[in-house]
Each structure stands twice: as structure tokens, then as C-alpha cells.
Phi, psi and omega in degrees: 000139178296139183298328181286350178268353181288146169279168177298317180299317180291320179294322177304314180290318181297321178294321180287333174278353183064034174293333178202166181263162175297324179296322177293318181296311180293319179299323178296321180286324175296322177296322178294318177299315180300325184277324190248341187292332177300331179270311186281330182059036182285332181249136171276315181230131176248139185237068186295319183295314180295321181295316181292323177296319178294324179295320179294323176295321178297318179298322179295320178295315181295324180287337183286349177083355179282163179291115183266144176304158191298329184260013182304119176084004183271122182279125182234153169261145182241121178305136188282042173241346178268125178293132180233122186304116176081001180240130184310135180228113194250342191056022180057032184235146174295334181299325182243027187304327184245017183283124176240105185293145174266018183210167183248137175296157181297317181299312181289328176296322178297317179296317178297321179297333178266014170093003183296152178246123181268122180267348178164180181254126187271152182290161182199168168294145184307126182052028177068024181254097179157164180230023179218358184055050177242355185261002179294137176293343179267008177102161182288155175263143178260132174290131180290349177278153176230148173295145180302127178077009181224092183273355187263321185294128179270125181259152176281152178269000190087173181201171008274348183274041185293325178295319178296316181296315180295320181297318180290315182297323182274003178068035174270342176210153181281337177196173181203158172272150172223173169232150184227116178254319177219013181139012191284356167259313189289316182294312175295328175300316179297314182295330185255004175070037178232179177259148177200139182234134166266110179286176176304140175301126182101351180287319178249139181295142174265359184296128180083006176254126183297128191277143167248289178232106194297331182274001182236327185303132175210130178283152176196169183264157174228133183202176184278343179227159176298317180300318179296321176298322179297317179298315182292317182295324179299329177282319185288327189280164176142156181290143181219117182294342181278353178243113185291345178262000178287136185255132183275078178231136182301144178271120183285177173275089184295326182297326180293336180286336180289123179093357180288159183296141177258006183303123179090351178293136178261125183247120180272140177243104185285125183298326185291346179276355174274076187280154178297137178081009178298129179302144183301326183288332175289316177300317181295320178297320179296313179298324177294319177298319176300316180296318179299316181290325176298316179296332180280000177105006181279152171263125182268128185231128174285132179229166178235135175235074193301326184273354179293341178296340178264005186300314185293315179297320179295317180301317184278013163253310184294310185296312177298326178299314179290325176299315180302318180290312183295323185273000176296337182292340182272084188241004182086356181253310187262319186224147166074200185299149175229127175247120185299151175214158182292331178232171179297319178299318180294324176298313177303308186297314182294320181296312184286328177294318181276329186280330184254143174279177187298318183292320178295316178299320179300315183288325175298317180296316177300315182294319178296322180297311185287345177264356186284159180302133180095341181241346183303311180292319186290327185248296190293310181295322178295320178297321178294326177293318178294321177302319179294324177292323176297317178299318179294327175303313180294317179300319179295315180298320184282359170281343181241342180229164181266321178217166173244149176237127179216169166294158175274316184223155182281002180197164167286180181303139178253171185278150170301132183103335176279140174070351195284344178273356183236098182303325182295318177298322177295319181295330181293346177298339184259015188300327182270342185262331185300318184304318179295327177292318179298326180274345179078014184268159181286146180208141185227139172258136180227138179298136184232001181150191183239150175283177178298334179267010175081022180254150184292146174238139181247150170249147184249129174252126182245137183234176175294158176305130178063021173245054176297336181300316178294325177297313179297320181298311180292319181295321180291328176294318176297319180299315180295317181294320181290330183055041187290103181240012183291151181237144177293159181295326181254114178206166180295133176232056180235157181281000000 
């Protein structure tokens, strides 16, 4: 079997049996990046020398016979929003184009402590603002999947973690980190036919992760299987005193939850997610998922989340408001790019005009507007009240069910150039993912089949706060039932 086709779990066992070396494993993925990244643009920065040096250190640990950490020798991609000590971290923005952090984010430090090997920094929408990975100053990312019978049309990978999703799907990395503010792990996972989980808000530290919307941003893993996501999340998660929103709760054995019996589990089906105009193939995939969970021993329960219909509108008030505040620091004086001006005001204006792309500027303007005098009460405070009602909807539902099952996205991946002239249509891509983000609860996308055009479709499992174990259990059952073994048209074909 080609090394790039191995899962993290399989590679973990193979490395310990010495079937292959970490240097061979990492080298195979670096060769894949060298061959395909020019086309896919999944990585902004590739670090082959550092990766190979880390792989050789991993081999020395494995050869020594001592108990090696679980991710020893495993090649991962890191979304270019996580600060990495000594490695350029750009947020896919001209504003931070040359920023090299002198420190490591908590999430990436946790992965390194468990032996992971970083092969590079993955592309994203600028400052994580987007759902198609088209706003990066380093260029758009290409989805490795193709529509059946159409090898020419370039599809989006979803966003904002599109580079991570494309890298995993194309076998350029065994797993990758993502961040999810309103669906930026789950939606690209669905578009690229992989698994991805947004854990409970506060489960993973935000320290050292460049901020978009602080009350929503949450790191999480992306991988080809549910089990691999469980392995990665167990490493990434944990309490961090440097993050005031980090929650001091023990991290369970997520991998053990994969494959456990679902007998007696209650699965809620929210009526409000049956939106008008939903494509028949999305509805069919959802119904199939319901049938699979029923066959696995689950009890299916209809539930109502009445305020989730306002989730998207609420999100596009709260998130831009926090974005406006967080990105105020990039003024040409304290952080990032500086464009000279005759006066201080001109320096501010020139720096922010040149440093930020159109979508980031749009969200800053929206956020500044809703926070301005006379509009704060009418928009921002009202949105926060609705957000609290959305959270209460989920709390009420979880008093009667263990998890919820919904579609992940309202369509399969679309082509570059489609929808892109209409920001509202782009924002609607997150209609199914935003409510769980507003409530802060864990949610996972798992591949569930193919569309009529041969593109992957994902189903979303949503759980109670800090009950990622039930999410993994239900998601792994869906994964087994779907038997999803399809491969994208563009993938690594190296040993």
C-alpha cells in the first residue's frame, strides 16, 4: 500500500512495527506536496528540511524502544492561522505576509509534544473569513475532487480551512489543523470528502491562534477518518491558563468512543433544518443517515430548534463586530505591514487599504457599523440576545436527545466563479453549521456518500457541550455504514 494512503491509526501501527520509517513516511508526503501543490495551492509555506529533521528524530525515538507519543512521525499540515515558532505565519493576508512568530501556539505545541511532524502551513481564506478559500492573498485553493465527466472545472474546497481539507483529501498530509468560527472545519470537510470536528468552545486553547471572532473561534482536527480525528483532538485539546476561555475539564479517550455501541442512543432530527429549496440529494443523504443510525440501534426523535432559523443573520452581526475589534490592532504602528503616509491618519488608511483584502474590509465595515453609536443596541445587543435563545434551543433539545443529525452543507462543492459575485449567497453556505457555533457545542462532519455529479456529501453530528465522545460514536457509525472509500480525482500517487 502507498504510504500516502495510510490513515494516522494505520501509520501509527506501521511505524511501531518498523514496516517503514518516519523519514520514508514524511518523505512520501513531501514528494506528494512537491508534485501537486503547484496545482492545488493547498500550502502557503512548505518546510521540508524541518520536517525531515523531525522525522529522523522520530525514527531515533522509535528505534530506542521507549514508549513513543501517539503522533510520533506522523506528517500534518497546520492551518496558517496558528503561530509556529520560527515559521512564517500569514493568515493568508498581505498584512502579515512576512510575520515570523517567536512563539508556538498552544495547539501546535501540544501536537509537537506528541511527536507530530509539520510539513507546512496550509492555505485559508484571509483571516479565516470566507467559505470557499478564494480570498487568500496567496491565491485560491483547488478542491482535488472533480465532477463526474468534467475534468476541467475547478471546484472550491470550502473555507476557511480549505487548504487543510484539500491537503488531507489529496494525501499531501495525514491530517491537519483547522479553525471553525461558523463552519470553517465542517463545510470544507464535507466538500472534500473527509472528516472534521469543531469541538466544544473552550476545549482547545485559542492562545497563539490569530483571532477572527473571539467568542466563536475554535481549533479542531481534519483527517480522512473519524478515528484519526479522535486521535488528533485528544492531542490538541486541554486546559491552558493563557487562554481565559479555556475550560479546565479532563480530555477523554476519544478514540475509545469510536465504534462503541449506539444501542439506546437518542438522535434528534431538527425540523428547522429542512429548509425551503433544499436539493433532493441533500435530503436523500440525510434520510439515509437517519436510516443508518436507526439500524445501529438509535431511537430517532423529531425535535425543534425554533431560533436557529435566525442563526445566520445573528452570526453575521456578532462575527463581524468581533472581527472589527480584533483587527483594529493592524494599524501599521504595532503589528503587521506598514505603508508610509504623510500623516498618522494617512498611514492608518494606506496600511489597512493595502494590507486587507475586499472580504476582510467588508466584514470590518459591517462590524464597525453594528458597534457604532446608535446601532449597538439595535443590532449587536439584540444579536447577542438571539444568540442566547439559540443556545437555549440546543440545551432544551439535549434534555431529550443525545445528539442531533443534520446535513453539513446545502450543496456539494461548487465551481470557482459560481456565487462569488454575491456575498449573501456565499454566506448561505454556512446555514447548517452556524447554529452549533453560536451555541458553542461540538459538531462533526462525516462523509456520507456522493452527489449525482460524483461529489462528496457530508452529514453533521451535533452533541452536548463537552460530550465529543457521543459525537465520535455516532459519526463513526455513520462512517462504517456509508463505507465511504471514494477517492478524489487529484491525489498523491507516490510511495
